[in-house]
XYZ file of C-alpha atoms in Angstrom:
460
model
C 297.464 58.626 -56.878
C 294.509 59.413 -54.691
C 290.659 60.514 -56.072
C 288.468 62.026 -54.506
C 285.133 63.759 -54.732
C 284.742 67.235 -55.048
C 281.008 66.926 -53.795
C 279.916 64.870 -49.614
C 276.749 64.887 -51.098
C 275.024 61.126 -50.991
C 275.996 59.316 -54.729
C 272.724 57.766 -56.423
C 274.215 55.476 -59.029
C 278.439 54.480 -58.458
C 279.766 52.909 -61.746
C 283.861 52.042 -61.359
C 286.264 51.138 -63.732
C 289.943 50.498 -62.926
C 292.511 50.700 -65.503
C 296.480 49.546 -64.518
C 298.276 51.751 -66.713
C 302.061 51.554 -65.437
C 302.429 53.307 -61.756
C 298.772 55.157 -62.867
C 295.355 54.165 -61.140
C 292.477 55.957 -62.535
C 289.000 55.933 -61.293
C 286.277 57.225 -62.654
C 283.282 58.120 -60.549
C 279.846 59.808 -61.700
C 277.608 61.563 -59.355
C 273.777 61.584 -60.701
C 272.602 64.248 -58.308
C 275.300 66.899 -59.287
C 275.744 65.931 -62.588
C 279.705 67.154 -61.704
C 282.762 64.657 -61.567
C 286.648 65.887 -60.444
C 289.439 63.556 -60.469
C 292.588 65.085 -58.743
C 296.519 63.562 -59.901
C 299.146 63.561 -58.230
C 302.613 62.417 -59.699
C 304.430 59.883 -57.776
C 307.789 61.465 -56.927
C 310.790 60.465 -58.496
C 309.749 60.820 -62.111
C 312.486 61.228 -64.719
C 314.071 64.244 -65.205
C 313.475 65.781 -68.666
C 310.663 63.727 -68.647
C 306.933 65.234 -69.344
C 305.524 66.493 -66.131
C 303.326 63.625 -65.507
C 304.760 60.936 -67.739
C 306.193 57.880 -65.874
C 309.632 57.907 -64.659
C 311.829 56.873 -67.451
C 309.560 58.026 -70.372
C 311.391 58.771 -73.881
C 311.616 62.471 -74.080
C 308.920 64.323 -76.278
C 306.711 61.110 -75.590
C 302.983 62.065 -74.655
C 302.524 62.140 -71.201
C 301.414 59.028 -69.314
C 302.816 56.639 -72.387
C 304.225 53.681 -71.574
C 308.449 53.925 -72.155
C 309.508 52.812 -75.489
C 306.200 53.495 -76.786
C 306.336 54.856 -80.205
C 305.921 58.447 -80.476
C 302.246 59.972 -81.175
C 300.889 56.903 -79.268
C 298.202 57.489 -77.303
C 298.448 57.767 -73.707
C 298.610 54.321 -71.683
C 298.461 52.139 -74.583
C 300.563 49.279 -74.811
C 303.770 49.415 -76.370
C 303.103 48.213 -79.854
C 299.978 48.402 -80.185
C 298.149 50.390 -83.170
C 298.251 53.801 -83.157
C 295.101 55.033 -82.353
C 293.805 52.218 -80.023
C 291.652 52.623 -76.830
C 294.235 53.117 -73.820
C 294.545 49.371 -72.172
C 293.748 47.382 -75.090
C 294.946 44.414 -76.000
C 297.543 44.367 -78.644
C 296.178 43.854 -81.431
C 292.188 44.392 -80.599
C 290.033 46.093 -82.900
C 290.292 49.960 -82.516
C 287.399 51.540 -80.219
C 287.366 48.029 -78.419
C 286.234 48.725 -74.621
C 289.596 48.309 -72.535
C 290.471 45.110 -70.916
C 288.255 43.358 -73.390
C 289.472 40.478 -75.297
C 290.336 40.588 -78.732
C 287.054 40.374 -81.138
C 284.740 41.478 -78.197
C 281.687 43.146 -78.758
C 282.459 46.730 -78.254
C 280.757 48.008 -74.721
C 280.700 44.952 -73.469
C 281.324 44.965 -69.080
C 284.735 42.910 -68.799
C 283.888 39.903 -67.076
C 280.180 40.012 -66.469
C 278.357 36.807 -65.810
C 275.048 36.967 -68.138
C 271.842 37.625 -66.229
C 269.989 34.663 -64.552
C 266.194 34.377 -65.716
C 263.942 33.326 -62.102
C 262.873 29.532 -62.364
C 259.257 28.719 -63.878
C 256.878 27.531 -61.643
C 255.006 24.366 -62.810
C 251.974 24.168 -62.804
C 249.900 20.971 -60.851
C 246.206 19.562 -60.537
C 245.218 17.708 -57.934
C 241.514 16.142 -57.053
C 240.064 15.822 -53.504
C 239.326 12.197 -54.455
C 240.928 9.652 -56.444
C 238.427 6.730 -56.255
C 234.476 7.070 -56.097
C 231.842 4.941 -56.255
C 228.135 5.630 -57.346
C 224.621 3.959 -57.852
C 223.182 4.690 -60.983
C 221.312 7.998 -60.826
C 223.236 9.377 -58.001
C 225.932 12.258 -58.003
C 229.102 13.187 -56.275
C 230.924 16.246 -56.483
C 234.935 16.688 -57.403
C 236.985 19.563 -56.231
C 240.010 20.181 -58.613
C 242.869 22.233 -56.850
C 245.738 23.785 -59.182
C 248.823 25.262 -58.466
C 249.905 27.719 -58.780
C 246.268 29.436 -58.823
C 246.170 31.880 -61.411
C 242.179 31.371 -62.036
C 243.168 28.939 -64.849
C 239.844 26.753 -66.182
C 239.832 23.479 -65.536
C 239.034 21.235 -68.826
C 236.530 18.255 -66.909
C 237.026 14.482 -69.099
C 235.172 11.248 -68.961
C 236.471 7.683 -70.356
C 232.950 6.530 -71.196
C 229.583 8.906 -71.146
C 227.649 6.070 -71.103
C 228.890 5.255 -67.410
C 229.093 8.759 -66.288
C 229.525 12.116 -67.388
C 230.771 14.820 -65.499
C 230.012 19.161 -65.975
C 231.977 21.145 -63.587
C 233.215 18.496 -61.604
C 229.403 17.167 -61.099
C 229.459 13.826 -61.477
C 226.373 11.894 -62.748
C 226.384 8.158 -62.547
C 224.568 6.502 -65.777
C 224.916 3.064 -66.229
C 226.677 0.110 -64.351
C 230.340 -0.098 -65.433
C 233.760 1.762 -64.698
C 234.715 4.959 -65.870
C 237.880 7.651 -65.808
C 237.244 11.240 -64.735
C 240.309 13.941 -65.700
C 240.415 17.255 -64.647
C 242.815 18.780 -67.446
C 244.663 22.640 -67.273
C 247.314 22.620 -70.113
C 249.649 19.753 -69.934
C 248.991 19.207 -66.284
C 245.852 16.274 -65.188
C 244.155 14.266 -62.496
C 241.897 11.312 -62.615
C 239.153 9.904 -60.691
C 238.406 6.505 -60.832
C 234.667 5.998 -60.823
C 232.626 2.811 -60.291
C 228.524 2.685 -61.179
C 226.640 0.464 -59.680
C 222.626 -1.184 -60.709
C 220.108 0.917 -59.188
C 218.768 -0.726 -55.680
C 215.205 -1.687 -56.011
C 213.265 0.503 -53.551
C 211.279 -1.477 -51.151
C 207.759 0.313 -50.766
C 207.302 1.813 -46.886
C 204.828 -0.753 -45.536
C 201.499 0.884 -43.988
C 199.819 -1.133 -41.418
C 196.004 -1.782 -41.058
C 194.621 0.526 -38.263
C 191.207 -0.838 -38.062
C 188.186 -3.648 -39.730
C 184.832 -3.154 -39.891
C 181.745 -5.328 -40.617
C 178.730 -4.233 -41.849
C 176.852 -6.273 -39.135
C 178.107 -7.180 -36.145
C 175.574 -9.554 -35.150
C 172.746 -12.226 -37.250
C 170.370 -14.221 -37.124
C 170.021 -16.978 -39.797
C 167.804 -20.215 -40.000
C 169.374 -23.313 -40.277
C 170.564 -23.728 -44.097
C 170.175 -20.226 -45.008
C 173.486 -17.864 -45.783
C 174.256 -14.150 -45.306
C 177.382 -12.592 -46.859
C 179.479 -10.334 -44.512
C 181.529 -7.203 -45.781
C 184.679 -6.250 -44.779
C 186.020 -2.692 -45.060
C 189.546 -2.026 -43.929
C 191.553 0.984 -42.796
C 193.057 3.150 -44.152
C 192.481 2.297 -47.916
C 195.773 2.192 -48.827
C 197.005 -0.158 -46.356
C 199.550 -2.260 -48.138
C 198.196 -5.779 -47.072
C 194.428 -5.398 -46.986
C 194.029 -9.602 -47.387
C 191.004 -10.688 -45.421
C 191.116 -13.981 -43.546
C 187.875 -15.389 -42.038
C 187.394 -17.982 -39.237
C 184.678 -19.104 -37.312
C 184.539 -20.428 -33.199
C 182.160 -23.229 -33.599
C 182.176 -24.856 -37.596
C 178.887 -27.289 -36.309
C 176.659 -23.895 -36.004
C 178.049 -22.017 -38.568
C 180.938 -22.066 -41.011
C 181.816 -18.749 -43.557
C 184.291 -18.433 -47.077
C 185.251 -15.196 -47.846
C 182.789 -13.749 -45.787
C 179.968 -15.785 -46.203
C 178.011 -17.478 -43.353
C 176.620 -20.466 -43.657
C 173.738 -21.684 -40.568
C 174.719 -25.288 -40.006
C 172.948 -26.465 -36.622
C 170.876 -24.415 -34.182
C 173.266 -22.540 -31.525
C 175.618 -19.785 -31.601
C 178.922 -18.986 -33.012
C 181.316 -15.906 -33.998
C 182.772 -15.572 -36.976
C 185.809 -13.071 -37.396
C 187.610 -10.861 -39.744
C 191.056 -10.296 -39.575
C 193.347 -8.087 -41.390
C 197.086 -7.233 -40.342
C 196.706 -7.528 -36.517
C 193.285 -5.899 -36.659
C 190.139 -8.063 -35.918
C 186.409 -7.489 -36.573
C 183.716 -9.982 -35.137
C 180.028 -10.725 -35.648
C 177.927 -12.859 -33.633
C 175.517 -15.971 -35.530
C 172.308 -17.128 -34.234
C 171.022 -19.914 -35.855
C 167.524 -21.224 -35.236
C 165.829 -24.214 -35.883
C 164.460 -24.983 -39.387
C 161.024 -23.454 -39.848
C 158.145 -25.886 -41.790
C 158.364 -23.929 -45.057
C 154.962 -22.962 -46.944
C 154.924 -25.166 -49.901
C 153.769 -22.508 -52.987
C 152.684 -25.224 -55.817
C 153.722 -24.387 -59.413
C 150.258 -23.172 -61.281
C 152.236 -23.658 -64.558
C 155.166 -24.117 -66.780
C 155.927 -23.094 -69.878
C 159.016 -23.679 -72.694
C 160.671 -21.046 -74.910
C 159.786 -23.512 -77.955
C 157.562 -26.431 -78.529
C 159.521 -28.165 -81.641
C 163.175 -28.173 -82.154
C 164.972 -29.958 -85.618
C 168.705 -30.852 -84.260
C 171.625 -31.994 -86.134
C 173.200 -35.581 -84.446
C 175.875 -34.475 -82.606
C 174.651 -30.465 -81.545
C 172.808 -29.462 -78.654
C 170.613 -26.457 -77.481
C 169.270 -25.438 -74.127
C 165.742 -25.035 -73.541
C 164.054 -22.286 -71.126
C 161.521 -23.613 -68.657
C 159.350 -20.901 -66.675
C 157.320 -21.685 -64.073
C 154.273 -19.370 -61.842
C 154.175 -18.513 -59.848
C 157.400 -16.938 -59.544
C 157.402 -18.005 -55.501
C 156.430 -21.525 -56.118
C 158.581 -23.587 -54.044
C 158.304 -26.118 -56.717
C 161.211 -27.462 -58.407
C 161.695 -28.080 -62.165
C 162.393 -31.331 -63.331
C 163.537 -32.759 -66.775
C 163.099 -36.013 -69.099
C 163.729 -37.437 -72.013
C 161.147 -39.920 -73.986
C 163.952 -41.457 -76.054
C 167.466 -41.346 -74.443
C 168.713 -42.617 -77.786
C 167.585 -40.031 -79.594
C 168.411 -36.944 -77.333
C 169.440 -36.661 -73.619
C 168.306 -33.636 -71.406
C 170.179 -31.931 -68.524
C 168.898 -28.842 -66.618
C 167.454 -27.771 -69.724
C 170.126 -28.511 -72.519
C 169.200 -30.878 -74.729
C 171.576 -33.293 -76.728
C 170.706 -34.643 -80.194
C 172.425 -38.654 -80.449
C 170.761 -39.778 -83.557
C 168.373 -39.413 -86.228
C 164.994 -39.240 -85.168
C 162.538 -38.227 -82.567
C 162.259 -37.973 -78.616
C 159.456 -35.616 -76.455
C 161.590 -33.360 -74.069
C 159.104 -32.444 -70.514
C 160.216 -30.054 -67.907
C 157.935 -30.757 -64.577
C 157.089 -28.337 -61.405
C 154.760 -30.167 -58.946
C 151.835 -30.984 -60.815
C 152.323 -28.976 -63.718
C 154.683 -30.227 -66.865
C 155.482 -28.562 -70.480
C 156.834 -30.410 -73.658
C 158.641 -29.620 -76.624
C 159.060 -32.017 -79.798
C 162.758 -32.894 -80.606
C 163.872 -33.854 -84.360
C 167.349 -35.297 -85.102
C 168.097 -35.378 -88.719
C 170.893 -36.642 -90.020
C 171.844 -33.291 -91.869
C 172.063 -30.000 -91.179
C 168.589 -27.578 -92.899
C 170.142 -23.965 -93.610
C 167.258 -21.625 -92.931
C 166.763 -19.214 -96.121
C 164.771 -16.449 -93.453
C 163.901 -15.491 -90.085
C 161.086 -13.791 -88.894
C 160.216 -12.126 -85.426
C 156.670 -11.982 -83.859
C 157.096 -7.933 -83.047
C 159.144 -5.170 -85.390
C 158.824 -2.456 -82.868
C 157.377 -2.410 -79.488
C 157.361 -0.307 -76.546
C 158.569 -0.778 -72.778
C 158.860 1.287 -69.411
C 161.903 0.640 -67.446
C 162.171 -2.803 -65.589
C 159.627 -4.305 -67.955
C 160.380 -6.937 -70.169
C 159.166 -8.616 -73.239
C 159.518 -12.158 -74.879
C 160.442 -12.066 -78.877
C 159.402 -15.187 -80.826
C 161.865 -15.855 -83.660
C 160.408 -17.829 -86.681
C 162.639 -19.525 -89.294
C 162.166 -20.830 -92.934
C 161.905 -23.222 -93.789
C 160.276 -24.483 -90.547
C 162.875 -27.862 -90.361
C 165.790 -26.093 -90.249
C 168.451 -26.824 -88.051
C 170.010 -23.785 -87.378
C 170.524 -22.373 -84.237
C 169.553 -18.576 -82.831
C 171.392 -15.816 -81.176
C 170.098 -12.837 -79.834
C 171.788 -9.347 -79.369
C 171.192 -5.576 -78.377
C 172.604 -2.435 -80.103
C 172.611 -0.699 -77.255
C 172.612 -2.529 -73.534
C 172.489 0.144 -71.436
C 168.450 0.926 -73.025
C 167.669 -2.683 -73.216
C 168.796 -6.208 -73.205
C 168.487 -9.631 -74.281
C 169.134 -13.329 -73.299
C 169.920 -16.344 -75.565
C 166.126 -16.838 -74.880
C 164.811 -13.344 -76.713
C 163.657 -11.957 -73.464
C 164.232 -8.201 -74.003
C 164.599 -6.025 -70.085
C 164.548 -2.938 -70.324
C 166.920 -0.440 -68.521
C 166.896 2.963 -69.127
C 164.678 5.200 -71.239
C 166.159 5.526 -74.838
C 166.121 3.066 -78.198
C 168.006 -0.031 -79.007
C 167.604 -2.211 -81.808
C 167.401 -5.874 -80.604
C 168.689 -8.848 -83.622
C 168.113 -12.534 -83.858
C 170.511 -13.757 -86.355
C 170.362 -17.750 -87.453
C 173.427 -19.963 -87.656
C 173.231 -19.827 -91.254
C 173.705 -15.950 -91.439
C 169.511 -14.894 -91.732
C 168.683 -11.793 -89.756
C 165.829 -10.218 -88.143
C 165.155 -7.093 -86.094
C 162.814 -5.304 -83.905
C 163.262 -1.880 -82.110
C 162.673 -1.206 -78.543
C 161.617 2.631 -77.290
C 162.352 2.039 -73.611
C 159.928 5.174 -71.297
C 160.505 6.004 -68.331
């Protein structure tokens, strides 16, 4: 049998089946573009005479044409001798009618005989991978981590640390913490990478270290008689130099010597005393002359802040000695009349036991007294008085408050204070300066707690 098409034009879509039915071949072709299909027979020769035209050679008589001999009448064409009447030509004996031929017994109708089920294309897995896998940071510091995933189908990257306390990490920015170690994962589904990350302590920064550029004194040259001093200044450059330490030195110690920047006239000659700071220097030149016969300025007199004191044995008090005039180039001198009584130095007075001693401060020819009793117990003053409840000063002046307390024995001790300092002040004497124009209120207040007060209007 030969087929052949009825159409040369090109086929689209060829779909063959081949069926062995006895001497028959049968092909069945479909052309898409013509829609038309022609299949042409021709008997082999030498069929059986009698026979169906068309039925194979040795056919029963009256048999369809094309069955298979000794198939049973009313069988349809090509089927298999006894097989069930009415089954798909080339089935199986026995298959299940409407079966597609050639298919085994209990197929699924339609099914393609011997088609190999259709292969699915292998998954691609997917893979993260980090530019580094070991860092290591100082506290404070950051380093950045490039994640790289295959295949890359602009899947976000989930970023992990082991321990925020060490670091922490925000789009692969990693920000060391504290010193420790710490795990960095970059995460997409199943798939991960880590980072191992290492924080170090914070280096201490060393401060950038700015030189001197230059010293200065405020005189560069002096002239000083022997035993007098003068204080030098040093101002170094720039002011924030880091080490602006002065050291001082001097080229001949036997004319003049200096400490911290003062100069002290030993012997007549000259010397050089020097400032140095860094690798910067600074000099000034000392003349020292001879001594000069000093004007002797006799004291005219002296006077005490108190002429009677009542001590307890065992407390002491200081005394204030002034002496004019203020120039007098005499010196004050103290003594006791009774050193076992009370003892006196510069001024402070000691009380040793009960009873009496006369206290004298000296200047030249001029002398002062005051009257010291011990007692053996302390006299609690019950008031205190002052000599002046108000008075009035210009700036610079002073003025000398006399405290009186009551009863006149007692042993208690004064102190002296200002409500305001910057108007006017006060020593442990009472003697009130004052400074600038405004009030203050100036208080003596007694050991035992007594108060008195005067107020000061300060002018200009």
């Amino acid at each position: 049998m030969k087929m052949k098409f009825l159409s040369k034009k090109n086929v689209a879509i060829l779909l063959s089946a081949t069926m062995v039915l006895g001497s028959f071949t049968v092909v069945a072709a479909a052309n898409t573009e013509s829609g038309k299909a022609a299949l042409t027979q021709e008997a082999t020769e030498g069929s059986t005479p009698g026979s169906t035209p068309g039925s194979t050679p040795g056919s029963t008589p009256g048999s369809t044409p094309g069955s298979t001999p000794g198939s049973t009448p009313g069988s349809t064409p090509g089927s298999t001798p006894g097989s069930t009447p009415g089954s798909t030509p080339g089935s199986t004996p026995g298959s299940t009618p409407g079966s597609t031929p050639g298919s085994t017994p209990g197929s699924t109708p339609g099914s393609t005989p011997g088609s190999t089920p259709e292969e699915k294309p292998p998954v691609e897995q997917t893979t993260v991978t980090l530019n580094k896998k070991e860092i290591s940071l100082e506290e404070g510091t950051t380093a950045v981590l490039t994640a790289t995933v295959t295949p890359n189908k602009n899947q976000t990257v989930q970023w992990l640390t082991s321990d925020s306390r060490v670091a922490t990490v925000s789009n692969g920015t990693v920000t060391a913490v504290k010193a420790g170690p710490a795990t960095i994962t970059a995460k997409v589904g199943d798939a991960q990478a880590a980072c191992k990350v290492t924080v170090t302590p914070k280096k201490p920064t060393t401060p950038a270290v700015i030189a001197v550029t230059e010293v200065k004194l405020d005189a560069t040259a002096i002239t000083l008689d022997k035993g007098k001093t003068k204080t030098l200044t040093a101002t170094v450059a720039p002011a924030n130099a880091t080490n602006k330490t002065v050291t001082w030195s001097t080229s001949d110690a036997k004319v003049a010597t200096v400490s911290n920047g003062t100069v002290t006239a030993v012997e007549k000659g000259t010397a050089t005393i020097t400032a140095k700071a860094g690798d910067k220097t600074a000099t000034c030149t000392v003349t020292v002359n001879a001594p000069q016969t000093e004007k002797k300025v006799p004291a005219k007199k002296v006077t005490l802040n108190t002429k009677k004191i009542y001590m307890v044995k065992g407390k002491s008090v200081t005394v204030k000695a002034t002496v004019t005039p203020s120039n007098t180039t005499d010196k004050v001198t103290w003594s006791t009349s009774n050193k076992k009584v009370a003892t006196v130095k510069n001024g402070k007075i000691s009380a040793k036991k009960k009873g009496t001693a006369t206290i004298t401060a000296k200047a030249g020819s001029k002398k002062a007294t005051v009257k010291v009793n011990v007692a053996s117990k302390a006299t609690k003053s019950t008031k205190v008085t002052l000599n002046k409840k108000k008075a009035s000063l210009k700036v610079k002046k002073t003025l000398t408050l006399k405290a009186t307390m009551k009863p006149a024995k007692s042993t208690d001790t004064l102190k002296w204070s200002s409500s305001n300092k910057k108007v006017a002040k006060v020593d442990k004497y009472g003697k009130v300066t004052a400074v600038k124009k405004g009030t203050a209120t100036i208080t003596v207040k007694t050991s035992s707690g007594k108060k008195a007060a005067c107020r000061i209007t300060v002018k200009k």
